[in-house]
Tab-separated table of C-alpha atoms and ligand atoms in Angstrom:
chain	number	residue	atom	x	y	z
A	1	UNK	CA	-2.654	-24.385	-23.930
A	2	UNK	CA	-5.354	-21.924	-25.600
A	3	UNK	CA	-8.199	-24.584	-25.526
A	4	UNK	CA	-8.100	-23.756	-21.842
A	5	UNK	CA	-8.974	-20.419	-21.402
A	6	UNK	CA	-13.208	-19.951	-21.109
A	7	UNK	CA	-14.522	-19.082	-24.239
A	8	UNK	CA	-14.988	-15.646	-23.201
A	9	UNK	CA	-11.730	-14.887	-22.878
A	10	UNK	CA	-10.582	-16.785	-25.710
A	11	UNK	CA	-12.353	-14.021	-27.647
A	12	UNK	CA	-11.477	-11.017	-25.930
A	13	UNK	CA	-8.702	-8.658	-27.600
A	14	UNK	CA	-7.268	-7.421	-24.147
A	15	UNK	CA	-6.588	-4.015	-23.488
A	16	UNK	CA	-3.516	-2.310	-24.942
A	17	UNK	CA	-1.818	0.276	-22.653
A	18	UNK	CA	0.079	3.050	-24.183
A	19	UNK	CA	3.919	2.389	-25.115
A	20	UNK	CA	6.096	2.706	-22.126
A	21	UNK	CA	9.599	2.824	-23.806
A	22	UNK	CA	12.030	1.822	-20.837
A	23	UNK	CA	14.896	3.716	-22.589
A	24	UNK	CA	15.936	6.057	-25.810
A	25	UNK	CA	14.887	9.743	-24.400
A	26	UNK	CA	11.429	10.083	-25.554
A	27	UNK	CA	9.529	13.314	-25.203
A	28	UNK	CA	6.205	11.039	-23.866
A	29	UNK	CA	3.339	12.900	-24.480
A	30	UNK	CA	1.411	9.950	-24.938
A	31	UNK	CA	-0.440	8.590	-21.500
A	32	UNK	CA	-1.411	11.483	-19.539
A	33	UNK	CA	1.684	11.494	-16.977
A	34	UNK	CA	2.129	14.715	-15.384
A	35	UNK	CA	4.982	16.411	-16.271
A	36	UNK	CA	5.879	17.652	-12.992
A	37	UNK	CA	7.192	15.570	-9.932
A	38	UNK	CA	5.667	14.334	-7.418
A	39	UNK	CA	4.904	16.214	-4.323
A	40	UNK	CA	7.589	16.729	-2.464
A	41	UNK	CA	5.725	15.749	0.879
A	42	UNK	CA	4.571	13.101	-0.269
A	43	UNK	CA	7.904	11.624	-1.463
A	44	UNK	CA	9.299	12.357	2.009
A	45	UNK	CA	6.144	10.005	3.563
A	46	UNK	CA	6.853	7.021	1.382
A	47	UNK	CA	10.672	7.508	2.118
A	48	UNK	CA	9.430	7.251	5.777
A	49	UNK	CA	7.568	4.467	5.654
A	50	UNK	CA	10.501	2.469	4.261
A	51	UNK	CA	11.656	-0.267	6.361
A	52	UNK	CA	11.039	-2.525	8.648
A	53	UNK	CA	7.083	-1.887	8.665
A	54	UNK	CA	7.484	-3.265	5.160
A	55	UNK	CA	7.697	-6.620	7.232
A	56	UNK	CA	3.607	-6.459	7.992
A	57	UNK	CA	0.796	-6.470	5.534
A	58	UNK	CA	-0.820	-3.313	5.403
A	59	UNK	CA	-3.947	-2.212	6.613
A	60	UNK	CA	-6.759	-4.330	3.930
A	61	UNK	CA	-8.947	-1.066	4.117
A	62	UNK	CA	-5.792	1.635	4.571
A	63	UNK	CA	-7.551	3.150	7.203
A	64	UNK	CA	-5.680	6.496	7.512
A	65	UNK	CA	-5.337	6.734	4.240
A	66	UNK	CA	-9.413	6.958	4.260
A	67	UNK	CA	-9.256	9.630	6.493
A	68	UNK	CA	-7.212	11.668	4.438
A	69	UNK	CA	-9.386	11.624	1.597
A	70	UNK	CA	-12.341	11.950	3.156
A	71	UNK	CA	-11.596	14.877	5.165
A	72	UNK	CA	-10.451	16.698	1.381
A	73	UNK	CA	-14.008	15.364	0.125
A	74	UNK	CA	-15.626	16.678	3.449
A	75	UNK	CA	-17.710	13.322	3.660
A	76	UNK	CA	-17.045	10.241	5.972
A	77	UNK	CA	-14.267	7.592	5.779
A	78	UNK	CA	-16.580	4.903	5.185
A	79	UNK	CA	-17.537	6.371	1.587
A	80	UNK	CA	-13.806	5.899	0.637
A	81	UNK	CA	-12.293	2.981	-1.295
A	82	UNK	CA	-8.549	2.850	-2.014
A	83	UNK	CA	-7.951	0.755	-5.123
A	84	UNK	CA	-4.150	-0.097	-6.997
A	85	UNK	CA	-4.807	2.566	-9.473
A	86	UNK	CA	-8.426	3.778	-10.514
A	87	UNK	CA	-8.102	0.663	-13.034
A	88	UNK	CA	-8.254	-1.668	-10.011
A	89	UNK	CA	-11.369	0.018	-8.835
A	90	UNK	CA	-13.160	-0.163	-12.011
A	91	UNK	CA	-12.207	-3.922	-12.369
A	92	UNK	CA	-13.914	-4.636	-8.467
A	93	UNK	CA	-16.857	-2.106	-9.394
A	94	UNK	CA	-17.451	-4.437	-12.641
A	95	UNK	CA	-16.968	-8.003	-11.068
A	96	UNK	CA	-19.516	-6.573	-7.765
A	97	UNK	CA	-22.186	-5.715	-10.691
A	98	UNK	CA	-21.855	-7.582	-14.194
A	99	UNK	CA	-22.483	-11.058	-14.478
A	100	UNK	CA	-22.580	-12.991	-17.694
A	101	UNK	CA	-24.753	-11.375	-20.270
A	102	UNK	CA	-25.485	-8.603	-18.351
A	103	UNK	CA	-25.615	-5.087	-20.261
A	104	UNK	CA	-23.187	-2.110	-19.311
A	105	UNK	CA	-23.482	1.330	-20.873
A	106	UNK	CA	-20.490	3.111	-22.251
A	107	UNK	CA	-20.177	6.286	-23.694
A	108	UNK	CA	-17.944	6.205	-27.183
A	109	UNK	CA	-15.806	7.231	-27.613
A	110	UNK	CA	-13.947	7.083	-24.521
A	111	UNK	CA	-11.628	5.352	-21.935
A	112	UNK	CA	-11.141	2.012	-23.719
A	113	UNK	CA	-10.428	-0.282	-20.509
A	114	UNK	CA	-14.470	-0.304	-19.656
A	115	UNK	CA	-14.736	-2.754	-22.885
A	116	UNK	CA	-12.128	-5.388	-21.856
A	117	UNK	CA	-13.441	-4.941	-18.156
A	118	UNK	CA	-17.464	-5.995	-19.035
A	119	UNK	CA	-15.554	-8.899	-21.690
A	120	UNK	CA	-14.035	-10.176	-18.694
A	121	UNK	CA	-17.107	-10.522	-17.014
A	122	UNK	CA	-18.446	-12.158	-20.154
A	123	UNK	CA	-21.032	-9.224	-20.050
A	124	UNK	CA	-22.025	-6.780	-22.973
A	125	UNK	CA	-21.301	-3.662	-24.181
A	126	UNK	CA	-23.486	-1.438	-24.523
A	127	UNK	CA	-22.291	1.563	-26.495
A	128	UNK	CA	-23.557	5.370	-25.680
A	129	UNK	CA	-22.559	7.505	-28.368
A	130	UNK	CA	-21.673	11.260	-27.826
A	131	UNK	CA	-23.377	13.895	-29.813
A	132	UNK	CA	-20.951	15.683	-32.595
A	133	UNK	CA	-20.761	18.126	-29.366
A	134	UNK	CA	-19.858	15.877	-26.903
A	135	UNK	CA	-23.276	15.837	-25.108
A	136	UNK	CA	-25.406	12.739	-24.298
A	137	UNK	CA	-29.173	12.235	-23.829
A	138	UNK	CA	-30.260	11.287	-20.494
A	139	UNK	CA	-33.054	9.412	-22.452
A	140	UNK	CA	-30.508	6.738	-23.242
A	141	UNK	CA	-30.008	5.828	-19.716
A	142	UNK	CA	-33.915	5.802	-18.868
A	143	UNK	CA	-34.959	1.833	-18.863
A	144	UNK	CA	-31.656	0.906	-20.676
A	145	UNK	CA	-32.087	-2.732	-19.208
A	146	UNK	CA	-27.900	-2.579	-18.249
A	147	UNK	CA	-26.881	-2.944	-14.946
A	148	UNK	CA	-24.161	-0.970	-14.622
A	149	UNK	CA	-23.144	2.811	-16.679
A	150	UNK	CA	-19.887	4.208	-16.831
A	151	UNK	CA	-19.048	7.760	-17.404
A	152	UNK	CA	-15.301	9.262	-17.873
A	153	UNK	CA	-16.224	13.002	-16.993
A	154	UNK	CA	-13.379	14.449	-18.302
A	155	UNK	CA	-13.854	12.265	-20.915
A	156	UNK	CA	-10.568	10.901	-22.637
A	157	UNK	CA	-9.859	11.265	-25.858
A	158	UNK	CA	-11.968	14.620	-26.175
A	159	UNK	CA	-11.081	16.106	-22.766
A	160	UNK	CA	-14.453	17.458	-22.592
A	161	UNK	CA	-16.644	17.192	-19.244
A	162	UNK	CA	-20.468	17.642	-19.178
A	163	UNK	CA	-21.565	19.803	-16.168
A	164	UNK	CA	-22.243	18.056	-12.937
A	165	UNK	CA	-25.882	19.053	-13.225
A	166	UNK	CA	-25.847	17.175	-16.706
A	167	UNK	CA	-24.321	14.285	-15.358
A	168	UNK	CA	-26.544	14.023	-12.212
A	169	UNK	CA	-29.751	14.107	-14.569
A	170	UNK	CA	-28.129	11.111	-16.505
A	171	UNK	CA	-27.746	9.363	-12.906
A	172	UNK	CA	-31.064	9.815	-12.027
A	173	UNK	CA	-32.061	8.308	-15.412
A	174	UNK	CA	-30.354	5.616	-14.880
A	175	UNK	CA	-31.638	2.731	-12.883
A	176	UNK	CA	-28.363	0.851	-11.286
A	177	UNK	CA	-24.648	2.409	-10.360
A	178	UNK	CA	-23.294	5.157	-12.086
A	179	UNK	CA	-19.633	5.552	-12.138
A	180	UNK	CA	-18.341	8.766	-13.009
A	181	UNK	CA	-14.471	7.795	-13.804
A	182	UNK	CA	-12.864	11.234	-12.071
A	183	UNK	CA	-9.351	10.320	-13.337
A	184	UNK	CA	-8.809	13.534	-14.925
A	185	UNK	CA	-11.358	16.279	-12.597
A	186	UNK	CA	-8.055	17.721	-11.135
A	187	UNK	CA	-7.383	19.598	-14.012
A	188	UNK	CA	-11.216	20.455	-14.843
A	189	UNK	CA	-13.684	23.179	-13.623
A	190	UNK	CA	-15.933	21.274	-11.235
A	191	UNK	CA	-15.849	17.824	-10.210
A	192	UNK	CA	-18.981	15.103	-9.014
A	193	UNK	CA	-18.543	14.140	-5.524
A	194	UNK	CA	-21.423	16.109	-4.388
A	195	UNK	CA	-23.950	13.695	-6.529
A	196	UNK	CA	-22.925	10.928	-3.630
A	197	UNK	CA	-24.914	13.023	-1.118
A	198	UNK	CA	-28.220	13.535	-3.317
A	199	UNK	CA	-28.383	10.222	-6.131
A	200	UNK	CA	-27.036	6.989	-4.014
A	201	UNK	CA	-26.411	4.956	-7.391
A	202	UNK	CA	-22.812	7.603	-7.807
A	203	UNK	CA	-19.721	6.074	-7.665
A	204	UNK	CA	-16.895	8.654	-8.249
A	205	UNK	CA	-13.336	7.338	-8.929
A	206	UNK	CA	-10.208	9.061	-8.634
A	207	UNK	CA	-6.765	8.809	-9.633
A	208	UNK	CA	-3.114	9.583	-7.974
A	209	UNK	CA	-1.614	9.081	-11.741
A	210	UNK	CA	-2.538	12.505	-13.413
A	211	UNK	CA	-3.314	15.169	-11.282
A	212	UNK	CA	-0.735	14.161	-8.849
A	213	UNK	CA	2.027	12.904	-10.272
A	214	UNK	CA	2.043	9.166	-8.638
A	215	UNK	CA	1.355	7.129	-11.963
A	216	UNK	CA	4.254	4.334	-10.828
A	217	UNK	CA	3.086	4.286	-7.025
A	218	UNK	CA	-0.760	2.262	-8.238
A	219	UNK	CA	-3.440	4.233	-6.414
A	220	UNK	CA	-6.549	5.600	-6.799
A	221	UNK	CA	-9.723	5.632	-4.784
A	222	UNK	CA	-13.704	5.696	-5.284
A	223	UNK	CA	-16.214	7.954	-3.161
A	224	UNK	CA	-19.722	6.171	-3.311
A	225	UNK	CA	-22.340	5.684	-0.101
A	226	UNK	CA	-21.418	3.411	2.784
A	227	UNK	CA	-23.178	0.599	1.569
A	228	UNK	CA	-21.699	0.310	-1.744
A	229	UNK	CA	-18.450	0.910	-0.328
A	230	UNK	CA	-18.861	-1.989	1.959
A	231	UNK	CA	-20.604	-4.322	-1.225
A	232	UNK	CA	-17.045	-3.597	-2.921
A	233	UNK	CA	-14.597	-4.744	-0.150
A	234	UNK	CA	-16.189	-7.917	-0.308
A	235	UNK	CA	-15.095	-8.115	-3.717
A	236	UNK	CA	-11.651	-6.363	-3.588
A	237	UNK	CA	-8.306	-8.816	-3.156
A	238	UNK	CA	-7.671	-8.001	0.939
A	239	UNK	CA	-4.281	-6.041	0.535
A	240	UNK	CA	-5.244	-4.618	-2.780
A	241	UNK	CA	-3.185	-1.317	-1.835
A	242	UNK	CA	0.264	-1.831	-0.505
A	243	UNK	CA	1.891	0.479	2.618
A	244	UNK	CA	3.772	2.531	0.275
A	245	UNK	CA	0.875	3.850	-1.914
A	246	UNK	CA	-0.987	4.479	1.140
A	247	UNK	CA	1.208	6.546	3.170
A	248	UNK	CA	2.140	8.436	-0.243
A	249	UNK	CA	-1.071	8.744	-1.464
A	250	UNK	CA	-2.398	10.276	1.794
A	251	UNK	CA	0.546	13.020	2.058
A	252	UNK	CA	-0.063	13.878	-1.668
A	253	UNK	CA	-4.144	14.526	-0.736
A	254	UNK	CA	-3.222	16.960	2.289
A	255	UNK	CA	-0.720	18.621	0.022
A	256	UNK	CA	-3.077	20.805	-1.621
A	257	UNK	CA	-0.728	24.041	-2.160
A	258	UNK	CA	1.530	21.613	-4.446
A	259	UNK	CA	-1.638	20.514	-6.513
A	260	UNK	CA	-2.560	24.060	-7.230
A	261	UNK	CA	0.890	24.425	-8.425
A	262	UNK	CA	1.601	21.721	-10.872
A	263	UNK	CA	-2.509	22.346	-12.054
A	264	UNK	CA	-1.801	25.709	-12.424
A	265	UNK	CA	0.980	24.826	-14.772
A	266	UNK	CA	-0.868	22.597	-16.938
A	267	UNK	CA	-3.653	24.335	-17.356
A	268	UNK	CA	-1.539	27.358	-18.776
A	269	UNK	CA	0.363	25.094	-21.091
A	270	UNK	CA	-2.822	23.788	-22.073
A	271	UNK	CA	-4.093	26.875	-23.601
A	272	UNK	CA	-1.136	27.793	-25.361
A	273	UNK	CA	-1.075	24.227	-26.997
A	274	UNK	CA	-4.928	24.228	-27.586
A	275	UNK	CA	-4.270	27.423	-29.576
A	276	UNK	CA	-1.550	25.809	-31.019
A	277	UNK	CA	-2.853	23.213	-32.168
A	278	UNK	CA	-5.972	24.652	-34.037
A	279	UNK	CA	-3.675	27.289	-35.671
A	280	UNK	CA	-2.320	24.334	-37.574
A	281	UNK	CA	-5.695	23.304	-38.677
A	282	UNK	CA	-6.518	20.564	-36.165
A	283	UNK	CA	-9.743	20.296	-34.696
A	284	UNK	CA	-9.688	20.933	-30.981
A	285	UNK	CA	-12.339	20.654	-28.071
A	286	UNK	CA	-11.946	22.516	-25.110
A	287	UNK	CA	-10.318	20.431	-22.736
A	288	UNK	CA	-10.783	19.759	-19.204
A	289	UNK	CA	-8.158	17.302	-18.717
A	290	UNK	CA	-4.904	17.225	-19.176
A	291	UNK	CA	-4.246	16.540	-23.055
A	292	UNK	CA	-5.790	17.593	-26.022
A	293	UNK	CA	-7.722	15.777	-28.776
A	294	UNK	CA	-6.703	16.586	-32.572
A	295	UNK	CA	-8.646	15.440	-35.271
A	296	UNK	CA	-8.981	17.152	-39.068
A	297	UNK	CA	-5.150	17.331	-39.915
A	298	UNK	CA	-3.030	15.209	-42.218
A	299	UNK	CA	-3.634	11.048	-41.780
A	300	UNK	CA	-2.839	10.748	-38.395
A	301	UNK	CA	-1.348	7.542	-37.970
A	302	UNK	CA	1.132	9.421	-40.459
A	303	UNK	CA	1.852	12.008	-38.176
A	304	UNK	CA	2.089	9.963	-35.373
A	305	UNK	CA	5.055	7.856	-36.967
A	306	UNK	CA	6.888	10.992	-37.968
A	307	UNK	CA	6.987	12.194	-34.330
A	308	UNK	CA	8.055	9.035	-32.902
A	309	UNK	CA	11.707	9.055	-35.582
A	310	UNK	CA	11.782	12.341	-33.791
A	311	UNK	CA	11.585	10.749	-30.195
A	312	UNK	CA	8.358	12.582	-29.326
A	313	UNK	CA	5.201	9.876	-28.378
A	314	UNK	CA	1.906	11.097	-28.631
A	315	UNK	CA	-1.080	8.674	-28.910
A	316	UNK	CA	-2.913	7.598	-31.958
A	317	UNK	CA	-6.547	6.479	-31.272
A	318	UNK	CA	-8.989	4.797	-33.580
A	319	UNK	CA	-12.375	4.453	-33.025
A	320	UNK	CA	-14.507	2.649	-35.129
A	321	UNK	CA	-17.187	5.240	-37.167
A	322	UNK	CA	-14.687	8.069	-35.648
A	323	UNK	CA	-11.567	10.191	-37.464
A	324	UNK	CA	-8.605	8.833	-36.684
A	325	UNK	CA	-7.320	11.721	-33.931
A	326	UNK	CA	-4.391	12.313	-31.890
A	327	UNK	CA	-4.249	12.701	-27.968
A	328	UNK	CA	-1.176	14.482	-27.088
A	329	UNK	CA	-0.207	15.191	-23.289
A	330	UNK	CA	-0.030	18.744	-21.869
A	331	UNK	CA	3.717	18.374	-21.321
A	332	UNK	CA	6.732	21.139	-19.538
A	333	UNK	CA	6.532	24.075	-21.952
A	334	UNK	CA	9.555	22.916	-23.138
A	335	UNK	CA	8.383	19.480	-24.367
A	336	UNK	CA	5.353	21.250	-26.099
A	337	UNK	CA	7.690	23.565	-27.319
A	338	UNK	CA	9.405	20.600	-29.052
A	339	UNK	CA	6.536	19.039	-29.891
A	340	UNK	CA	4.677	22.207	-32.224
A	341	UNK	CA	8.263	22.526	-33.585
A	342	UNK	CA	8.232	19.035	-34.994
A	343	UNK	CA	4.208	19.100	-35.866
A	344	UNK	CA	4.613	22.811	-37.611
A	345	UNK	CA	7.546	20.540	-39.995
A	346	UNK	CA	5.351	18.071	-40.244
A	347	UNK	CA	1.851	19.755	-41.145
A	348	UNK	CA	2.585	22.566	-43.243
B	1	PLP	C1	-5.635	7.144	-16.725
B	1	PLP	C2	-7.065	6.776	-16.587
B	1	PLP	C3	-7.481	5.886	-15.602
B	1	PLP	C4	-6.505	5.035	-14.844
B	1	PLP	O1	-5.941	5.596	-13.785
B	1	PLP	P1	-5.010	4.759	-12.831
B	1	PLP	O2	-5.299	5.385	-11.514
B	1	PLP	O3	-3.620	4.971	-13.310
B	1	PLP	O4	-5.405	3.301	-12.856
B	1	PLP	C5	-8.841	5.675	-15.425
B	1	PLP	N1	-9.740	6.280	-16.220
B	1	PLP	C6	-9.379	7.101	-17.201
B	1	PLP	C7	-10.430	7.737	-18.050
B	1	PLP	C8	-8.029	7.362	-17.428
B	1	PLP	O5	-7.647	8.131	-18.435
């Protein structure tokens, strides 16, 4: 059957999520869950909406659930999109503005989905690299040619963020939409939605799979102006979010106390593993997210098998030009706890 497929996709590699063992007790440290459950509001809502409205499609825009997230971004629910996961909106934002040779800038190294998401679109690449300090030049983005830019601020593997003044002067560089990928600004010091209101090329996406705890329930959302929220609809499927997510997603939003909570949490486990970390030798940005990048140690594909005999999954990335580095998940304290056990065995 392979002489089928276009020749585009033919070529493409596909994108390769991180392991999700379905059994054997694994300390998973390796795809940015949260450790913590869901909130507990939130859990009751989707419990609630549980039967026989499960009969009728949902509403294609989820209009409450707009409402919800607009009123937490204090802007209006027609600059909300509600997407199956922040991957779903990145695919529609991709298909709405890449065509077939078409250029789209990526920072590198980062969130590895953007590549297979411009392949499919049998556009190009175009790779942004960050300074040894995890900076970019705005000069880059000035008459680039591409059509489209996207930007993980908290960027993933390094977990560091440039200021939202630093990423509004790379918007207004940049002639086309600018997607700041927001997946991780619930566990950093400032976030991007304000850009919306002064550069009208932002698109901010969001995610319900890290900061709160929903990565099984699909759902994420994009804040962008009215008009390129409408553009996108066109392109989404018309029940791209199911009743579930939606009724969920919006009692986890207006559940802020529980947020502040579980953030709280991580961001104190954070430091301690941080320190950790870097008083085995590793090299270790400052991160805004919720993991932290090690490079500089022993071979870390090395490491990496080691912890998994031990039942503890971290991630092992490789980027071409790049160290070999591990991404390891701010777990409880207790899983970390494991964790620096095993590594301290492992490195010294
Ligand atoms: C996890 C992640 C996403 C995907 O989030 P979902 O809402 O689970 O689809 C998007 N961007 C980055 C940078 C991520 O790390």
């Amino acid at each position: 059957m392979s002489g089928y497929f276009l020749p585009h996709v033919e070529r493409m590699a596909g994108y390769v999520p991180g392991e999700q063992p379905q059994r054997g007790g694994f300390i998973k440290l390796n795809t940015n869950e949260n450790p913590y459950p869901p909130s507990p509001s939130a859990l009751e809502a989707i419990r609630g909406a549980v039967g026989d409205r499960l009969r009728l499609y949902p509403d294609p825009v989820g209009a409450a659930f707009r409402v919800a997230a607009a009123r937490l971004h204090d802007v209006e629910p027609d600059m909300i999109l509600a997407g199956n996961g922040s991957d779903d909106l990145l695919t529609i934002i991709t298909r709405a503005f890449a065509g077939p040779g078409d250029a789209v800038l990526c920072p590198t190294p980062s969130y590895i989905l953007y590549r297979t998401l411009v392949e499919l679109q049998d556009a190009r690449q175009v790779a942004v690299e960050y300074s040894p300090d995890w900076n970019l030049d705005p000069a880059v983005f000035a008459n680039s040619g591409a059509k489209l830019a996207f930007l993980a601020n908290p960027n993933s593997p390094s977990g560091t963020a440039l200021t939202t003044e630093d990423v509004g002067a790379l918007a207004e560089q940049f002639a086309g939409p600018f997607v700041v990928d927001e997946a991780y600004a619930d566990f950093a010091a400032e976030h991007c939605v304000r850009l919306v209101a002064t550069h009208p090329n932002v698109i901010v996406t969001r995610s319900f799979s890290k900061g709160y705890s929903l990565a099984g329930l699909r759902l994420g959302y994009l804040i962008a102006r009215p008009d390129v929220v409408a553009g996108l609809i066109k392109v989404k499927d018309s029940y791209n979010c199911d009743t579930l997510s939606l009724v969920g997603g919006a009692a986890a939003l207006d559940d802020t106390g529980y947020l502040a909570q579980t953030r709280g949490k991580v961001l104190a486990t954070r430091q301690r593993l941080t320190a950790a970390v870097r008083a085995l030798g590793y090299q270790v940005p400052d991160s805004q997210a919720n993991f932290v990048w090690c490079t500089g140690g022993p071979p870390a594909a090395e490491i990496y098998e080691r912890l998994k005999e031990q039942k503890i999954l971290v991630r092992l990335m490789r980027y071409p030009g790049y160290p070999d580095g591990l991404r390891i998940t701010v777990g409880t304290d207790d899983e970390i706890d494991q964790l620096l056990v095993a590594l301290r065995g492992l490195v010294s």
